Structure formats: structure tokens, C-alpha cells
CSV table of C-alpha atoms in Angstrom, one decimal:
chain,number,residue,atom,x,y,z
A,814,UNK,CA,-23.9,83.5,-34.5
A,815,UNK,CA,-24.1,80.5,-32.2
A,816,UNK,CA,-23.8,80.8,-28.9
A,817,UNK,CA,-21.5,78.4,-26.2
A,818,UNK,CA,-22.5,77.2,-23.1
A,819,UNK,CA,-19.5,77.2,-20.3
A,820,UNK,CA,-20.3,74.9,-17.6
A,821,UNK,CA,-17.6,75.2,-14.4
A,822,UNK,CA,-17.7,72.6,-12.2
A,823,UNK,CA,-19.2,72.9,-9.1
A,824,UNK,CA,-16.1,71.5,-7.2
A,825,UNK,CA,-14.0,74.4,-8.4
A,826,UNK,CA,-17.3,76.9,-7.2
A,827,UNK,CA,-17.1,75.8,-4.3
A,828,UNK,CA,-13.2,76.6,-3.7
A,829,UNK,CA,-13.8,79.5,-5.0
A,830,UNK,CA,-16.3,80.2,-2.7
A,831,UNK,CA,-14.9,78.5,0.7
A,832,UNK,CA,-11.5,80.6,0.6
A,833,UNK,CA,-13.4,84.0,-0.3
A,834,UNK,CA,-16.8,83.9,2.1
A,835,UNK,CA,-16.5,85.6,5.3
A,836,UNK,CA,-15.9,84.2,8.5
A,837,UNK,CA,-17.6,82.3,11.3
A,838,UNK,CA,-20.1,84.5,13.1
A,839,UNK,CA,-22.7,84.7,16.6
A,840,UNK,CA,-25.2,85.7,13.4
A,841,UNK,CA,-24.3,82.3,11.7
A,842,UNK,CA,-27.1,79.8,11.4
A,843,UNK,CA,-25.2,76.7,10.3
A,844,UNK,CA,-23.5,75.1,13.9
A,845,UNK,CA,-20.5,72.8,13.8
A,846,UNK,CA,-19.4,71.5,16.8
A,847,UNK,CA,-17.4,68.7,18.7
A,848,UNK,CA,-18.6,66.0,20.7
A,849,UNK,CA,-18.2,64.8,23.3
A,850,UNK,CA,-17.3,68.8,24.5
A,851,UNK,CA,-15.5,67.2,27.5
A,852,UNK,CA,-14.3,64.1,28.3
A,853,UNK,CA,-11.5,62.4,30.9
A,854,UNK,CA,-9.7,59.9,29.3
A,855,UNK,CA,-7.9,57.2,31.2
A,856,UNK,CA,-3.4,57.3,30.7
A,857,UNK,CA,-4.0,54.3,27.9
A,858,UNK,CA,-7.9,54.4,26.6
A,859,UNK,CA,-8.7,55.7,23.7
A,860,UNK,CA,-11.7,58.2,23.3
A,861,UNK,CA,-13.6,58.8,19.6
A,862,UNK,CA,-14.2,62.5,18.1
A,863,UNK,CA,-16.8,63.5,16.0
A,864,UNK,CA,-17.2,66.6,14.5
A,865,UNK,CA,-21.0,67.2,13.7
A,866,UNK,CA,-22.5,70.0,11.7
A,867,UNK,CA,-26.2,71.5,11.8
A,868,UNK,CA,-27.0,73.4,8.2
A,869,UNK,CA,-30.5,74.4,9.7
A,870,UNK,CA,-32.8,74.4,7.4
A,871,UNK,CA,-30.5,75.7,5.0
A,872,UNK,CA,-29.0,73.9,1.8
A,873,UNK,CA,-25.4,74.7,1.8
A,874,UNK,CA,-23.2,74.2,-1.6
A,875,UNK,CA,-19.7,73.1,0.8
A,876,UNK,CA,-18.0,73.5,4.2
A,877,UNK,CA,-14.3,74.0,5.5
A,878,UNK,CA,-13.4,73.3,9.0
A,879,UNK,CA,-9.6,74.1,10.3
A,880,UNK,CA,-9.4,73.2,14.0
A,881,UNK,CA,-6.1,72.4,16.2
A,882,UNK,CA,-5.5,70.3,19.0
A,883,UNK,CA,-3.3,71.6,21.5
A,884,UNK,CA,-1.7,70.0,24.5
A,885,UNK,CA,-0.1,69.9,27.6
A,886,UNK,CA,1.6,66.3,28.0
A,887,UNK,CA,5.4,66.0,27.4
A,888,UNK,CA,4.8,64.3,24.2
A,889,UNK,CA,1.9,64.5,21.5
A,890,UNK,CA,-1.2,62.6,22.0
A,891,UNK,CA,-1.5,59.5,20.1
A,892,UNK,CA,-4.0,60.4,16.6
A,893,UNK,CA,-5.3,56.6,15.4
A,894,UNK,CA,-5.3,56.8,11.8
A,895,UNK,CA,-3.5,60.2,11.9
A,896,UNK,CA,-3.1,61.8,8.7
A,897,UNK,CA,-6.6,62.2,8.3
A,898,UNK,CA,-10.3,62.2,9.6
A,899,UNK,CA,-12.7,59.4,9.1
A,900,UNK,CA,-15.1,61.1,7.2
A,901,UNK,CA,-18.8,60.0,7.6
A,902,UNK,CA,-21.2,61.5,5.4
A,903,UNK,CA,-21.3,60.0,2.1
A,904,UNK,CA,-23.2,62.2,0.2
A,905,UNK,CA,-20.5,65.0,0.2
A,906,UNK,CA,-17.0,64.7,-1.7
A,907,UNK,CA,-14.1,66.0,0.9
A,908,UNK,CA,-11.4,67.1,-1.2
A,909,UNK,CA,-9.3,68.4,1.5
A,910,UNK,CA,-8.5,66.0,4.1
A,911,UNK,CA,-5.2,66.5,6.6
A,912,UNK,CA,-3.6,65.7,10.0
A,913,UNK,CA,-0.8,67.5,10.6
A,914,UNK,CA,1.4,67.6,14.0
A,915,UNK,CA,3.5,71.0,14.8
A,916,UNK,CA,5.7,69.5,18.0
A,917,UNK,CA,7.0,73.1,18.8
A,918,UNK,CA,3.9,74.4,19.3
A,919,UNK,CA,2.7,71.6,20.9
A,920,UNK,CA,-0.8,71.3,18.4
A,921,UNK,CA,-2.2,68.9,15.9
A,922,UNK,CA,-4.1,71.2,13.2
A,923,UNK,CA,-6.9,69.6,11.2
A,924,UNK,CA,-7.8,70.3,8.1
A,925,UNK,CA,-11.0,69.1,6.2
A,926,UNK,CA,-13.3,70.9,3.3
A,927,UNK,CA,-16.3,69.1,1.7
A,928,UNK,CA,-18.6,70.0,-0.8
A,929,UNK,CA,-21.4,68.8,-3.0
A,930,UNK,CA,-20.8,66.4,-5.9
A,931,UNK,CA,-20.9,68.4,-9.4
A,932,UNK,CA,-24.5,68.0,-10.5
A,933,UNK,CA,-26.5,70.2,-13.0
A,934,UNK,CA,-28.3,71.5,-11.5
A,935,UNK,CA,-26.7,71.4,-8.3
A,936,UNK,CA,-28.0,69.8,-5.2
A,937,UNK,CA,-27.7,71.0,-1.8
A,938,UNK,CA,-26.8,69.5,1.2
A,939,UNK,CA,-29.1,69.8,4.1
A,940,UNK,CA,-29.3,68.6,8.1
A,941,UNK,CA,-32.8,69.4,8.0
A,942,UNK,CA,-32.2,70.8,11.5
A,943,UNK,CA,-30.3,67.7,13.2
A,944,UNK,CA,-26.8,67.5,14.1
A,945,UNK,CA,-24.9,64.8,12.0
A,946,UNK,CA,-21.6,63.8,12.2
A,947,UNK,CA,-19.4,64.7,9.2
A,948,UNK,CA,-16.0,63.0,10.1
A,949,UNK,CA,-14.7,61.5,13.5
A,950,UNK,CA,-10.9,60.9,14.6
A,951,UNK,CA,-9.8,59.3,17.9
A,952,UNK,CA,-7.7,60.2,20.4
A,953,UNK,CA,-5.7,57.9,22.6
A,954,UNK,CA,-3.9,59.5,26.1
A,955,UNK,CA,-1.0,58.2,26.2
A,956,UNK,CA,0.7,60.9,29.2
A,957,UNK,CA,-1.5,62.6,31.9
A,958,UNK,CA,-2.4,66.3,31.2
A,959,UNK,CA,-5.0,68.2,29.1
A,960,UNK,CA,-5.7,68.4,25.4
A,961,UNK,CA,-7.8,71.2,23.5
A,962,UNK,CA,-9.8,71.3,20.7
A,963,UNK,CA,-10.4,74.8,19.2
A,964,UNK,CA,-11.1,76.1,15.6
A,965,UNK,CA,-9.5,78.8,13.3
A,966,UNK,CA,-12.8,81.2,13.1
A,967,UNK,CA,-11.6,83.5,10.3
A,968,UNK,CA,-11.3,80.3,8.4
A,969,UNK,CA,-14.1,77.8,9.3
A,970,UNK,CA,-16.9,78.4,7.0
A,971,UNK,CA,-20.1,76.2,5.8
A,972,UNK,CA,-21.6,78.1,2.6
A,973,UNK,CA,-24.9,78.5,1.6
A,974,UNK,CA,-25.8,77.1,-1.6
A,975,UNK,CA,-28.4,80.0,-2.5
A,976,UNK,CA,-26.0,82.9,-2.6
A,977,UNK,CA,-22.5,81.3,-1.2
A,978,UNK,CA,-22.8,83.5,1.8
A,979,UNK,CA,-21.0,81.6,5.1
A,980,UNK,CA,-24.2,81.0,7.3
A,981,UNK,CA,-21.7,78.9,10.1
A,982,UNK,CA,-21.9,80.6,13.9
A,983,UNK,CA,-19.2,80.1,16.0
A,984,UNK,CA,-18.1,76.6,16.9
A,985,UNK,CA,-18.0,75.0,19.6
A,986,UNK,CA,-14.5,72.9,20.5
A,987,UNK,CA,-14.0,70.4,23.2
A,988,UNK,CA,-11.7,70.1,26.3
A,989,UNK,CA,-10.2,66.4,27.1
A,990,UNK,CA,-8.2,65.7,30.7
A,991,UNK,CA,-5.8,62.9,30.3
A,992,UNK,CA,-5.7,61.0,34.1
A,993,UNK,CA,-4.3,58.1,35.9
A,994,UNK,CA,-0.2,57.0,36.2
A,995,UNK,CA,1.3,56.0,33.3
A,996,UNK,CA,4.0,54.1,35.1
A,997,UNK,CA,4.4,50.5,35.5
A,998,UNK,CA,4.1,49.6,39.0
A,999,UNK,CA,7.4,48.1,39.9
A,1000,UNK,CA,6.9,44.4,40.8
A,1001,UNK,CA,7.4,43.0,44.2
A,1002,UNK,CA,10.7,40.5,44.7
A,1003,UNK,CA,9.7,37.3,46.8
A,1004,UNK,CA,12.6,36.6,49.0
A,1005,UNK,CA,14.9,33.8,48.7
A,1006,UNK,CA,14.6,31.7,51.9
A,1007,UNK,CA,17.9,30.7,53.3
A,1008,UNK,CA,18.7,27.3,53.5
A,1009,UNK,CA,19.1,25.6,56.8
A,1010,UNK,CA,22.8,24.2,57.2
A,1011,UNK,CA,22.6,20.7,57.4
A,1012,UNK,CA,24.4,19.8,60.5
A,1013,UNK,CA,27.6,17.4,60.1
A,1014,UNK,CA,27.5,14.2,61.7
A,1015,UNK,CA,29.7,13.3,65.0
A,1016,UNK,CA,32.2,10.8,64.8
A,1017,UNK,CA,32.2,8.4,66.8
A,1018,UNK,CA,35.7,7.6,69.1
């Protein structure tokens, strides 16, 4: 009787893996967060976000971050490049890659889950201990007021590649103060100088 090989793909192991590991933990060893953690922004300048990630010394098959930007101003923040991240770590395929704006509850949610190419054997992915920055996004502040970065913790995860277990502690988000007057100073009017009446000439009798 011969006998078949099934090979799945690691891209669908790691799916499989990132929506059933557990969540973010104080135990975790993996650390994800955002830099800069605070930042004031001038109404107008535009400020860049990068999300960084630390596996340790850990190989780690894939990773899922879900984080949301809230706000205060009257109108959303302006996202450059919006609908998605600028991801920045080549070696990892991101299959899941969103901006999305919810204007009632005032929040941007982002949405971005990576893993290792399929490879067999499979490869993992390693910090060797450093922070690195896995995707960036920038903000611009548009309306005084403060915006918040903060992550979904039941739903964050970075996996280990030796038994799929989530290894990612809690992360850490960011706070960003929007200042300065966004109005346009109203320009000064230069008077118009009256003329001087020309006096008529007398005639002569």
C-alpha cells in the first residue's frame, strides 16, 4: 500500500494558529509596541508611526496586531496612505493589511497579520532580541485635540513557531496631543488715504 504525503501550507497554519492562540499576556515574551509613545504634533505637521516588535530570542511562525486610534478633534485625523500600513520587514508575507475609519465612534482600527513565507521546512522569524519596525503609518493633525493609540489584547498575538503558543506580552500604545490654532489669521486692511480736495481757482473781477 503506498503511502501519501499531505503537505498544508504554512500560510493557512498560521491562520489557523493566529485566530485560535490565546491572548496577549504580562507572561508574554514577544513585545510589540509603538513609537514614538508620545508625541505633540503641530495643527498641520505630520508625525510618522512605527509599530516595532521584539520576538526575544524566540522564532515565531506569524503575528496579528489589531490596534485603534481614537480621537478627540471634531473631525478624524488625516491617515497619509490610509487604507493600509507601510509595512517594513520584507522577510514576512502580511496577508492582512487594513485601515478602517468608524466616525461614530470617533476611532480608526488597524488591522495587520504577517507570517512566514511557506517553506519546507519552515523558517522562523527572529528579532534576535532588538526591536524592529514591522510597518509604519503617519499621522497628520489637522484640528487641535488628542489622539490614542491602543490595541485589542484578546486579539493581538505573535506565535511561536515551536509549538504556536502566543509568546506576545502586553503592548504598549502611544498618546499624540494635536496643538497650535488652526485658523487663518485674518489679514490686516491698509487704509485708503483720503484724497485732498484740490482747491478751485478764484476768478478774477
Amino acid at each position: 500500500m503506498s503511502k501519501k504525503t499531505i503537505l498544508i501550507p504554512i500560510v493557512s497554519l498560521i491562520l489557523v494558529t493566529v485566530g485560535s492562540a490565546k491572548a496577549a499576556s504580562s507572561s508574554g515574551t514577544a513585545t510589540f509596541k509603538m513609537t514614538p509613545g508620545t508625541s505633540a504634533i503641530n495643527v498641520g505637521d505630520t508625525v510618522t508611526i512605527s509599530g516595532q516588535l521584539n520576538t526575544g530570542n524566540a522564532g515565531i511562525s506569524a503575528y496579528q496586531i489589531i490596534a485603534y486610534l481614537s480621537y478627540t478633534t471634531a473631525t478624524p485625523p488625516a491617515l497619509v496612505n490610509a487604507t493600509t500600513v507601510t509595512t517594513s520587514e520584507p522577510a514576512l508575507n502580511c496577508l492582512t493589511n487594513a485601515i478602517s475609519l468608524d466616525s461614530d465612534a470617533k476611532k480608526y482600527t488597524l488591522v495587520i497579520a504577517c507570517g512566514i513565507p511557506f517553506a519546507y521546512p519552515p523558517v522562523p522569524y527572529t528579532t534576535s532580541g532588538s526591536d524592529k519596525t514591522m510597518f509604519t503609518f503617519n499621522i497628520r493633525g489637522d484640528l487641535p485635540g488628542v489622539l490614542t493609540l491602543s490595541f485589542n489584547n484578546s486579539s493581538s498575538l505573535v506565535n511561536s513557531a515551536s509549538d504556536a503558543s502566543d509568546i506576545l506580552a502586553i503592548p504598549n500604545g502611544g498618546i499624540y496631543t494635536v496643538v497650535g490654532n488652526n485658523n487663518n489669521p485674518t489679514p490686516t486692511q491698509t487704509p485708503t488715504p483720503t484724497p485732498t480736495p484740490t482747491p478751485s481757482p478764484t476768478p478774477l473781477g
